[in-house]
Amino acid sequence: MNKLLITSLLLISFITCRSQEAPTESKQMDWEAYDPPSTLVVPENPVKRAKYPFIDVHNHQFSMPTQDLSKTVAEMDKLNMAVMVNLSGRGRGSDEHLIQSLENVNENAPNRFIVFTNIDISAINEKNWTDNTVKQIEKDVERGAKGLKIYKSQTMALVDGERISIDDERIDPVWAKCGELGIPVLIHAADPAPFWQPHDENNERWLELKVRPRRKRSDTDPAPWQTIIDEQHHVFEKHPNTTFINAHMGWYANDLGKMAELMDKYPNMYGEIGAVIAELGRQPRFANAFLTKYQDRVMFGKDSWNPEEYYTYFRVLETADEYFPYYKRYHAFWRMYGLDLSDEVLRKLYYKNALKIIPGIDKSLFPED
């Protein structure tokens, strides 16, 4: 009888231990799957329409020659976007794409879109490339282009097996011509610095690199991050009479102290906030101070055309809301805070600064103040 009791107790003990172990295994999950709703209860002030009419200086409409612009304008009106700058004027590089884009705008929405042109750095080794490209810029401006966009691929370009630096002297006359014509150059150099860092537990962009592995770079693919960024800054330095818009805040929105140094060093350099609102939204006090100090040098940009994503931009810029989510977790797993910018700063960020440096924008679309 004692033996039976002992055996029964041992069996019960074994079953109890096993039942206690099983739930531990079931609680394991991948880190990227952990995304619980916040239990924090704070005032919420979502914003679906900007306080002031604004100019998006960084957008891409790749099908502009044939697209129904009335549909895009209707979406813009809901957001209070007065003017969109399409940076992809030449599409794949053809005159026809630019000409047809401008015709579509002029016929169907003449004061709602600004079109920038583009150049072909892949042909830089061809004879007379510099002269031909300068002539192309002149012709494109005659056609109605209001600026030049440089893609990130062009700041990391490989031509005939060799990397072409963006400060290559053969491109210098292009920058100079833009200054002479009074059009700005919006230039996107490299990508966020973590794309060049080891893809490990210390990389803040770990999830993004897992979701988008082709974004991973290295010091030999195609060059160190700092080298590419320094080449861009060298262009600013060599051409003080040309106005440059540093796309994505030059990838220094996470280091506004460094960005301030660049602002002070290069008075011909402006910034735009496309794709970096998550960086500004996690440092609301410092970002407010920066944008207030440099209120004459930063513009609104978004990059990808997804109307609902603009809501987060408006909320970060205009409200004092706390702890609200970004729309792409792989870009930012942290929460956002409102900067609560003053009306003076908002007006400059939304439209006044762009009106200063981008020619041809209809000023009647904006308040007179």
mmCIF file of C-alpha atoms in Angstrom:
data_model
loop_
_atom_site.group_PDB
_atom_site.id
_atom_site.type_symbol
_atom_site.label_atom_id
_atom_site.label_comp_id
_atom_site.label_asym_id
_atom_site.label_seq_id
_atom_site.Cartn_x
_atom_site.Cartn_y
_atom_site.Cartn_z
ATOM 1 C CA MET A 1 0.000 0.000 0.000
ATOM 2 C CA ASN A 2 2.820 2.368 0.838
ATOM 3 C CA LYS A 3 4.540 1.468 -2.414
ATOM 4 C CA LEU A 4 1.360 2.271 -4.357
ATOM 5 C CA LEU A 5 1.007 5.620 -2.560
ATOM 6 C CA ILE A 6 4.609 6.530 -3.242
ATOM 7 C CA THR A 7 4.260 5.588 -6.909
ATOM 8 C CA SER A 8 1.079 7.641 -7.237
ATOM 9 C CA LEU A 9 2.712 10.683 -5.648
ATOM 10 C CA LEU A 10 5.697 10.405 -7.966
ATOM 11 C CA LEU A 11 3.419 10.169 -10.995
ATOM 12 C CA ILE A 12 1.405 13.224 -9.900
ATOM 13 C CA SER A 13 4.618 15.145 -9.281
ATOM 14 C CA PHE A 14 5.916 14.229 -12.766
ATOM 15 C CA ILE A 15 2.669 15.305 -14.464
ATOM 16 C CA THR A 16 2.620 18.569 -12.524
ATOM 17 C CA CYS A 17 6.195 19.379 -13.548
ATOM 18 C CA ARG A 18 5.443 18.612 -17.197
ATOM 19 C CA SER A 19 2.322 20.759 -17.140
ATOM 20 C CA GLN A 20 4.331 23.628 -15.708
ATOM 21 C CA GLU A 21 7.032 23.311 -18.377
ATOM 22 C CA ALA A 22 4.723 23.278 -21.401
ATOM 23 C CA PRO A 23 3.426 26.859 -21.123
ATOM 24 C CA THR A 24 6.982 28.178 -20.938
ATOM 25 C CA GLU A 25 7.667 26.859 -24.424
ATOM 26 C CA SER A 26 4.426 28.317 -25.796
ATOM 27 C CA LYS A 27 5.404 31.824 -24.578
ATOM 28 C CA GLN A 28 8.387 32.010 -26.883
ATOM 29 C CA MET A 29 8.034 34.244 -29.963
ATOM 30 C CA ASP A 30 10.141 36.036 -32.519
ATOM 31 C CA TRP A 31 11.088 39.561 -31.468
ATOM 32 C CA GLU A 32 9.478 41.140 -34.523
ATOM 33 C CA ALA A 33 6.131 39.546 -33.620
ATOM 34 C CA TYR A 34 5.969 41.361 -30.276
ATOM 35 C CA ASP A 35 3.894 44.477 -30.898
ATOM 36 C CA PRO A 36 1.280 44.858 -28.136
ATOM 37 C CA PRO A 37 -1.261 47.669 -28.212
ATOM 38 C CA SER A 38 -0.376 50.387 -25.732
ATOM 39 C CA THR A 39 -2.385 50.538 -22.515
ATOM 40 C CA LEU A 40 -1.430 54.204 -22.036
ATOM 41 C CA VAL A 41 -4.456 56.473 -21.964
ATOM 42 C CA VAL A 42 -3.579 60.026 -23.060
ATOM 43 C CA PRO A 43 -5.332 62.720 -25.120
ATOM 44 C CA GLU A 44 -5.315 61.957 -28.840
ATOM 45 C CA ASN A 45 -5.585 64.531 -31.606
ATOM 46 C CA PRO A 46 -5.175 62.794 -34.969
ATOM 47 C CA VAL A 47 -4.776 65.202 -37.887
ATOM 48 C CA LYS A 48 -5.936 64.279 -41.383
ATOM 49 C CA ARG A 49 -5.583 67.717 -42.932
ATOM 50 C CA ALA A 50 -2.654 70.082 -42.588
ATOM 51 C CA LYS A 51 -3.294 73.338 -40.743
ATOM 52 C CA TYR A 52 -1.946 75.336 -43.695
ATOM 53 C CA PRO A 53 -1.802 74.611 -47.424
ATOM 54 C CA PHE A 54 1.522 72.939 -48.036
ATOM 55 C CA ILE A 55 4.038 72.075 -50.732
ATOM 56 C CA ASP A 56 5.398 68.543 -50.828
ATOM 57 C CA VAL A 57 8.881 69.076 -52.253
ATOM 58 C CA HIS A 58 9.686 65.349 -52.424
ATOM 59 C CA ASN A 59 7.270 63.179 -54.350
ATOM 60 C CA HIS A 60 7.370 60.759 -57.261
ATOM 61 C CA GLN A 61 4.664 60.352 -59.895
ATOM 62 C CA PHE A 62 6.266 57.956 -62.351
ATOM 63 C CA SER A 63 3.232 57.726 -64.641
ATOM 64 C CA MET A 64 2.626 61.463 -64.901
ATOM 65 C CA PRO A 65 2.577 61.539 -68.735
ATOM 66 C CA THR A 66 -0.629 59.491 -68.833
ATOM 67 C CA GLN A 67 -2.171 59.462 -65.349
ATOM 68 C CA ASP A 68 -5.492 61.064 -64.451
ATOM 69 C CA LEU A 69 -4.264 64.052 -62.468
ATOM 70 C CA SER A 70 -7.754 64.927 -61.285
ATOM 71 C CA LYS A 71 -7.737 61.890 -58.991
ATOM 72 C CA THR A 72 -4.402 62.906 -57.504
ATOM 73 C CA VAL A 73 -5.571 66.497 -57.066
ATOM 74 C CA ALA A 74 -8.674 65.284 -55.241
ATOM 75 C CA GLU A 75 -6.486 63.391 -52.763
ATOM 76 C CA MET A 76 -4.219 66.425 -52.419
ATOM 77 C CA ASP A 77 -7.208 68.638 -51.622
ATOM 78 C CA LYS A 78 -8.243 66.343 -48.770
ATOM 79 C CA LEU A 79 -4.767 66.725 -47.243
ATOM 80 C CA ASN A 80 -4.612 70.493 -47.924
ATOM 81 C CA MET A 81 -1.642 69.904 -50.236
ATOM 82 C CA ALA A 82 -1.588 72.896 -52.560
ATOM 83 C CA VAL A 83 1.378 71.842 -54.700
ATOM 84 C CA MET A 84 3.199 68.578 -55.299
ATOM 85 C CA VAL A 85 6.741 68.469 -56.677
ATOM 86 C CA ASN A 86 7.245 65.475 -58.944
ATOM 87 C CA LEU A 87 10.966 64.755 -58.875
ATOM 88 C CA SER A 88 10.818 62.063 -61.570
ATOM 89 C CA GLY A 89 10.272 64.302 -64.563
ATOM 90 C CA ARG A 90 12.277 62.344 -67.089
ATOM 91 C CA GLY A 91 11.155 58.912 -65.956
ATOM 92 C CA ARG A 92 13.658 56.500 -67.492
ATOM 93 C CA GLY A 93 15.583 59.349 -69.039
ATOM 94 C CA SER A 94 13.615 60.268 -72.137
ATOM 95 C CA ASP A 95 12.743 63.722 -73.421
ATOM 96 C CA GLU A 96 9.292 62.401 -74.267
ATOM 97 C CA HIS A 97 8.534 61.491 -70.657
ATOM 98 C CA LEU A 98 9.330 65.002 -69.461
ATOM 99 C CA ILE A 99 7.524 66.696 -72.346
ATOM 100 C CA GLN A 100 4.387 64.598 -71.878
ATOM 101 C CA SER A 101 4.469 65.097 -68.092
ATOM 102 C CA LEU A 102 4.578 68.860 -68.528
ATOM 103 C CA GLU A 103 1.831 68.762 -71.165
ATOM 104 C CA ASN A 104 -0.437 66.751 -68.872
ATOM 105 C CA VAL A 105 0.150 69.213 -66.023
ATOM 106 C CA ASN A 106 -0.335 72.296 -68.183
ATOM 107 C CA GLU A 107 -3.561 70.973 -69.675
ATOM 108 C CA ASN A 108 -5.170 69.456 -66.587
ATOM 109 C CA ALA A 109 -3.682 70.912 -63.380
ATOM 110 C CA PRO A 110 -1.475 73.852 -64.352
ATOM 111 C CA ASN A 111 -0.852 75.256 -60.868
ATOM 112 C CA ARG A 112 -0.874 72.097 -58.738
ATOM 113 C CA PHE A 113 2.304 70.320 -59.836
ATOM 114 C CA ILE A 114 5.932 71.287 -60.233
ATOM 115 C CA VAL A 115 8.176 68.991 -62.286
ATOM 116 C CA PHE A 116 11.903 68.457 -61.801
ATOM 117 C CA THR A 117 14.216 67.011 -64.426
ATOM 118 C CA ASN A 118 16.900 64.321 -64.069
ATOM 119 C CA ILE A 119 20.280 63.491 -65.608
ATOM 120 C CA ASP A 120 21.937 60.269 -66.741
ATOM 121 C CA ILE A 121 25.171 59.660 -64.860
ATOM 122 C CA SER A 122 25.456 56.148 -66.320
ATOM 123 C CA ALA A 123 26.617 57.784 -69.577
ATOM 124 C CA ILE A 124 29.257 59.977 -67.932
ATOM 125 C CA ASN A 125 32.148 58.245 -69.719
ATOM 126 C CA GLU A 126 30.704 59.024 -73.126
ATOM 127 C CA LYS A 127 32.292 61.767 -75.220
ATOM 128 C CA ASN A 128 30.890 65.269 -74.599
ATOM 129 C CA TRP A 129 28.740 64.039 -71.685
ATOM 130 C CA THR A 130 29.260 67.236 -69.701
ATOM 131 C CA ASP A 131 28.389 69.604 -72.531
ATOM 132 C CA ASN A 132 25.407 67.522 -73.595
ATOM 133 C CA THR A 133 24.065 67.291 -70.051
ATOM 134 C CA VAL A 134 24.375 71.030 -69.471
ATOM 135 C CA LYS A 135 22.493 71.651 -72.733
ATOM 136 C CA GLN A 136 19.833 69.159 -71.643
ATOM 137 C CA ILE A 137 19.342 71.022 -68.362
ATOM 138 C CA GLU A 138 18.962 74.298 -70.236
ATOM 139 C CA LYS A 139 16.442 72.771 -72.640
ATOM 140 C CA ASP A 140 14.465 71.092 -69.861
ATOM 141 C CA VAL A 141 14.146 74.369 -67.978
ATOM 142 C CA GLU A 142 12.937 76.029 -71.187
ATOM 143 C CA ARG A 143 10.313 73.286 -71.411
ATOM 144 C CA GLY A 144 9.139 74.038 -67.887
ATOM 145 C CA ALA A 145 11.226 71.983 -65.439
ATOM 146 C CA LYS A 146 11.802 73.868 -62.178
ATOM 147 C CA GLY A 147 14.635 71.899 -60.581
ATOM 148 C CA LEU A 148 16.981 68.913 -60.781
ATOM 149 C CA LYS A 149 16.650 65.706 -58.784
ATOM 150 C CA ILE A 150 19.658 63.444 -58.104
ATOM 151 C CA TYR A 151 18.742 59.888 -57.104
ATOM 152 C CA LYS A 152 20.596 57.935 -54.427
ATOM 153 C CA SER A 153 21.688 55.451 -57.081
ATOM 154 C CA GLN A 154 23.541 58.291 -58.756
ATOM 155 C CA THR A 155 25.544 59.027 -55.604
ATOM 156 C CA MET A 156 26.556 55.366 -55.487
ATOM 157 C CA ALA A 157 26.811 54.737 -59.218
ATOM 158 C CA LEU A 158 29.018 52.121 -60.842
ATOM 159 C CA VAL A 159 29.881 52.933 -64.452
ATOM 160 C CA ASP A 160 32.004 50.533 -66.490
ATOM 161 C CA GLY A 161 32.916 48.738 -63.279
ATOM 162 C CA GLU A 162 34.132 51.847 -61.440
ATOM 163 C CA ARG A 163 32.294 53.973 -58.899
ATOM 164 C CA ILE A 164 31.520 57.532 -59.918
ATOM 165 C CA SER A 165 31.617 59.932 -56.980
ATOM 166 C CA ILE A 166 28.953 62.614 -56.999
ATOM 167 C CA ASP A 167 31.651 65.291 -56.646
ATOM 168 C CA ASP A 168 33.305 64.146 -59.897
ATOM 169 C CA GLU A 169 34.629 67.230 -61.656
ATOM 170 C CA ARG A 170 32.792 66.291 -64.853
ATOM 171 C CA ILE A 171 29.502 67.039 -63.060
ATOM 172 C CA ASP A 172 30.622 70.441 -61.752
ATOM 173 C CA PRO A 173 29.284 72.377 -64.777
ATOM 174 C CA VAL A 174 25.860 70.809 -64.177
ATOM 175 C CA TRP A 175 25.701 72.148 -60.608
ATOM 176 C CA ALA A 176 26.962 75.518 -61.802
ATOM 177 C CA LYS A 177 24.345 75.674 -64.552
ATOM 178 C CA CYS A 178 21.553 75.007 -62.056
ATOM 179 C CA GLY A 179 22.797 77.931 -59.984
ATOM 180 C CA GLU A 180 22.954 80.115 -63.075
ATOM 181 C CA LEU A 181 19.393 79.164 -64.071
ATOM 182 C CA GLY A 182 18.088 79.729 -60.547
ATOM 183 C CA ILE A 183 16.755 76.211 -60.027
ATOM 184 C CA PRO A 184 17.416 74.077 -56.928
ATOM 185 C CA VAL A 185 19.011 70.639 -56.855
ATOM 186 C CA LEU A 186 17.313 68.088 -54.618
ATOM 187 C CA ILE A 187 19.962 65.465 -53.916
ATOM 188 C CA HIS A 188 19.573 62.120 -52.166
ATOM 189 C CA ALA A 189 22.923 60.681 -51.079
ATOM 190 C CA ALA A 190 23.356 57.169 -49.656
ATOM 191 C CA ASP A 191 20.805 55.744 -47.181
ATOM 192 C CA PRO A 192 20.602 55.585 -43.355
ATOM 193 C CA ALA A 193 24.014 54.810 -41.837
ATOM 194 C CA PRO A 194 22.824 51.599 -40.085
ATOM 195 C CA PHE A 195 22.447 49.985 -43.513
ATOM 196 C CA TRP A 196 26.263 49.919 -43.576
ATOM 197 C CA GLN A 197 26.612 48.510 -40.066
ATOM 198 C CA PRO A 198 26.595 44.820 -39.029
ATOM 199 C CA HIS A 199 23.151 43.269 -39.193
ATOM 200 C CA ASP A 200 23.068 42.183 -35.572
ATOM 201 C CA GLU A 201 21.395 42.894 -32.242
ATOM 202 C CA ASN A 202 23.097 46.304 -32.026
ATOM 203 C CA ASN A 203 21.618 47.590 -35.285
ATOM 204 C CA GLU A 204 18.560 49.808 -34.787
ATOM 205 C CA ARG A 205 17.467 48.991 -38.357
ATOM 206 C CA TRP A 206 17.671 45.239 -37.776
ATOM 207 C CA LEU A 207 14.013 44.625 -38.593
ATOM 208 C CA GLU A 208 14.083 46.780 -41.728
ATOM 209 C CA LEU A 209 17.137 44.940 -43.027
ATOM 210 C CA LYS A 210 15.421 41.634 -42.376
ATOM 211 C CA VAL A 211 12.273 42.748 -44.201
ATOM 212 C CA ARG A 212 14.245 44.510 -46.972
ATOM 213 C CA PRO A 213 17.575 42.629 -47.164
ATOM 214 C CA ARG A 214 18.592 44.301 -50.441
ATOM 215 C CA ARG A 215 19.054 47.538 -48.504
ATOM 216 C CA LYS A 216 22.108 46.153 -46.724
ATOM 217 C CA ARG A 217 25.360 47.876 -47.726
ATOM 218 C CA SER A 218 29.022 47.654 -46.799
ATOM 219 C CA ASP A 219 32.238 49.643 -47.123
ATOM 220 C CA THR A 220 32.804 47.954 -50.477
ATOM 221 C CA ASP A 221 29.188 48.049 -51.651
ATOM 222 C CA PRO A 222 29.752 50.539 -53.033
ATOM 223 C CA ALA A 223 31.823 52.637 -50.562
ATOM 224 C CA PRO A 224 31.818 53.645 -46.877
ATOM 225 C CA TRP A 225 28.737 55.625 -45.831
ATOM 226 C CA GLN A 226 30.765 58.567 -44.600
ATOM 227 C CA THR A 227 32.673 58.737 -47.889
ATOM 228 C CA ILE A 228 29.453 59.092 -49.884
ATOM 229 C CA ILE A 229 28.075 61.702 -47.493
ATOM 230 C CA ASP A 230 31.340 63.681 -47.542
ATOM 231 C CA GLU A 231 31.309 63.712 -51.344
ATOM 232 C CA GLN A 232 27.851 65.247 -51.254
ATOM 233 C CA HIS A 233 29.024 67.910 -48.814
ATOM 234 C CA HIS A 234 31.988 68.623 -51.091
ATOM 235 C CA VAL A 235 29.519 69.458 -53.857
ATOM 236 C CA PHE A 236 27.771 71.951 -51.567
ATOM 237 C CA GLU A 237 31.126 73.522 -50.764
ATOM 238 C CA LYS A 238 32.306 73.774 -54.370
ATOM 239 C CA HIS A 239 29.093 75.424 -55.574
ATOM 240 C CA PRO A 240 27.998 78.102 -53.096
ATOM 241 C CA ASN A 241 25.900 79.844 -55.763
ATOM 242 C CA THR A 242 23.696 76.798 -56.286
ATOM 243 C CA THR A 243 20.842 75.949 -53.919
ATOM 244 C CA PHE A 244 20.751 72.333 -52.747
ATOM 245 C CA ILE A 245 17.915 70.552 -50.966
ATOM 246 C CA ASN A 246 19.423 67.783 -48.868
ATOM 247 C CA ALA A 247 16.896 64.946 -49.142
ATOM 248 C CA HIS A 248 15.817 63.187 -45.958
ATOM 249 C CA MET A 249 17.682 65.788 -43.859
ATOM 250 C CA GLY A 250 20.900 64.294 -45.199
ATOM 251 C CA TRP A 251 20.291 61.238 -42.963
ATOM 252 C CA TYR A 252 21.159 63.356 -39.925
ATOM 253 C CA ALA A 253 17.641 63.690 -38.493
ATOM 254 C CA ASN A 254 18.838 61.324 -35.746
ATOM 255 C CA ASP A 255 21.774 63.660 -35.026
ATOM 256 C CA LEU A 256 20.404 67.179 -35.199
ATOM 257 C CA GLY A 257 23.530 68.574 -33.575
ATOM 258 C CA LYS A 258 25.517 67.426 -36.607
ATOM 259 C CA MET A 259 22.799 68.671 -38.956
ATOM 260 C CA ALA A 260 23.017 72.079 -37.290
ATOM 261 C CA GLU A 261 26.772 72.148 -37.974
ATOM 262 C CA LEU A 262 26.078 71.457 -41.642
ATOM 263 C CA MET A 263 23.408 74.157 -41.783
ATOM 264 C CA ASP A 264 25.897 76.655 -40.413
ATOM 265 C CA LYS A 265 28.692 75.513 -42.716
ATOM 266 C CA TYR A 266 26.682 75.398 -45.952
ATOM 267 C CA PRO A 267 24.248 78.345 -46.210
ATOM 268 C CA ASN A 268 23.226 77.135 -49.687
ATOM 269 C CA MET A 269 21.922 73.845 -48.231
ATOM 270 C CA TYR A 270 18.288 73.310 -47.238
ATOM 271 C CA GLY A 271 16.732 70.224 -45.681
ATOM 272 C CA GLU A 272 13.487 68.335 -46.205
ATOM 273 C CA ILE A 273 11.852 65.877 -43.829
ATOM 274 C CA GLY A 274 10.779 63.088 -46.180
ATOM 275 C CA ALA A 275 10.962 59.597 -44.610
ATOM 276 C CA VAL A 276 12.551 60.895 -41.380
ATOM 277 C CA ILE A 277 9.485 62.044 -39.430
ATOM 278 C CA ALA A 278 10.014 59.046 -37.131
ATOM 279 C CA GLU A 279 13.402 60.453 -36.121
ATOM 280 C CA LEU A 280 11.946 63.870 -35.346
ATOM 281 C CA GLY A 281 8.969 62.375 -33.534
ATOM 282 C CA ARG A 282 11.063 60.571 -30.945
ATOM 283 C CA GLN A 283 12.917 63.735 -29.841
ATOM 284 C CA PRO A 284 10.140 66.341 -29.677
ATOM 285 C CA ARG A 285 11.872 68.972 -27.579
ATOM 286 C CA PHE A 286 15.207 68.883 -29.398
ATOM 287 C CA ALA A 287 13.515 68.668 -32.809
ATOM 288 C CA ASN A 288 11.278 71.620 -31.939
ATOM 289 C CA ALA A 289 14.325 73.667 -30.947
ATOM 290 C CA PHE A 290 16.165 72.699 -34.145
ATOM 291 C CA LEU A 291 13.273 73.486 -36.479
ATOM 292 C CA THR A 292 12.661 76.748 -34.672
ATOM 293 C CA LYS A 293 16.299 77.809 -35.001
ATOM 294 C CA TYR A 294 16.542 76.750 -38.642
ATOM 295 C CA GLN A 295 12.967 77.598 -39.546
ATOM 296 C CA ASP A 296 14.070 79.322 -42.764
ATOM 297 C CA ARG A 297 15.955 76.251 -44.058
ATOM 298 C CA VAL A 298 13.720 73.185 -43.752
ATOM 299 C CA MET A 299 10.816 72.143 -45.990
ATOM 300 C CA PHE A 300 8.043 69.580 -46.012
ATOM 301 C CA GLY A 301 8.682 66.400 -48.004
ATOM 302 C CA LYS A 302 7.178 62.951 -47.869
ATOM 303 C CA ASP A 303 8.687 60.804 -50.699
ATOM 304 C CA SER A 304 6.262 57.927 -51.341
ATOM 305 C CA TRP A 305 2.713 58.814 -52.335
ATOM 306 C CA ASN A 306 0.408 57.245 -49.745
ATOM 307 C CA PRO A 307 -2.153 59.831 -48.564
ATOM 308 C CA GLU A 308 -2.941 58.204 -45.212
ATOM 309 C CA GLU A 309 0.720 58.273 -44.187
ATOM 310 C CA TYR A 310 0.643 62.076 -44.228
ATOM 311 C CA TYR A 311 -1.544 61.993 -41.122
ATOM 312 C CA THR A 312 1.434 60.985 -38.984
ATOM 313 C CA TYR A 313 3.481 63.891 -40.368
ATOM 314 C CA PHE A 314 0.735 66.381 -39.524
ATOM 315 C CA ARG A 315 0.300 64.950 -36.037
ATOM 316 C CA VAL A 316 4.029 65.062 -35.261
ATOM 317 C CA LEU A 317 4.416 68.610 -36.550
ATOM 318 C CA GLU A 318 1.223 70.225 -35.282
ATOM 319 C CA THR A 319 0.169 68.557 -32.016
ATOM 320 C CA ALA A 320 1.563 67.931 -28.537
ATOM 321 C CA ASP A 321 0.259 64.345 -28.539
ATOM 322 C CA GLU A 322 2.241 61.678 -26.735
ATOM 323 C CA TYR A 323 3.226 58.124 -27.493
ATOM 324 C CA PHE A 324 1.471 57.351 -30.768
ATOM 325 C CA PRO A 325 2.590 54.822 -33.392
ATOM 326 C CA TYR A 326 4.411 55.286 -36.671
ATOM 327 C CA TYR A 327 2.826 53.657 -39.717
ATOM 328 C CA LYS A 328 5.696 51.293 -40.580
ATOM 329 C CA ARG A 329 7.053 49.345 -37.648
ATOM 330 C CA TYR A 330 10.132 48.201 -39.569
ATOM 331 C CA HIS A 331 11.069 51.873 -39.979
ATOM 332 C CA ALA A 332 10.413 52.753 -36.351
ATOM 333 C CA PHE A 333 9.504 50.343 -33.571
ATOM 334 C CA TRP A 334 9.372 53.282 -31.134
ATOM 335 C CA ARG A 335 6.478 55.688 -30.554
ATOM 336 C CA MET A 336 6.020 59.274 -31.748
ATOM 337 C CA TYR A 337 5.533 62.526 -29.847
ATOM 338 C CA GLY A 338 4.166 65.787 -31.208
ATOM 339 C CA LEU A 339 6.566 68.689 -31.720
ATOM 340 C CA ASP A 340 3.801 71.284 -31.262
ATOM 341 C CA LEU A 341 5.498 73.709 -33.672
ATOM 342 C CA SER A 342 4.491 77.353 -33.658
ATOM 343 C CA ASP A 343 2.351 78.741 -36.474
ATOM 344 C CA GLU A 344 5.322 80.766 -37.727
ATOM 345 C CA VAL A 345 7.494 77.664 -38.068
ATOM 346 C CA LEU A 346 4.670 75.611 -39.579
ATOM 347 C CA ARG A 347 4.006 78.171 -42.304
ATOM 348 C CA LYS A 348 7.672 78.232 -43.289
ATOM 349 C CA LEU A 349 7.988 74.460 -43.197
ATOM 350 C CA TYR A 350 4.758 73.895 -45.113
ATOM 351 C CA TYR A 351 5.130 76.467 -47.888
ATOM 352 C CA LYS A 352 7.137 79.656 -47.341
ATOM 353 C CA ASN A 353 10.611 78.141 -47.642
ATOM 354 C CA ALA A 354 9.713 76.246 -50.803
ATOM 355 C CA LEU A 355 8.271 79.417 -52.329
ATOM 356 C CA LYS A 356 11.652 81.087 -51.792
ATOM 357 C CA ILE A 357 13.767 78.606 -53.721
ATOM 358 C CA ILE A 358 11.538 76.721 -56.194
ATOM 359 C CA PRO A 359 10.508 78.913 -59.126
ATOM 360 C CA GLY A 360 7.122 78.871 -60.807
ATOM 361 C CA ILE A 361 4.873 78.048 -57.849
ATOM 362 C CA ASP A 362 1.531 79.865 -57.842
ATOM 363 C CA LYS A 363 1.722 82.026 -54.708
ATOM 364 C CA SER A 364 -1.991 82.774 -54.826
ATOM 365 C CA LEU A 365 -2.610 79.271 -53.437
ATOM 366 C CA PHE A 366 -1.162 80.317 -50.077
ATOM 367 C CA PRO A 367 -2.126 82.806 -47.361
ATOM 368 C CA GLU A 368 -0.857 86.337 -47.672
ATOM 369 C CA ASP A 369 1.066 86.910 -44.459
#
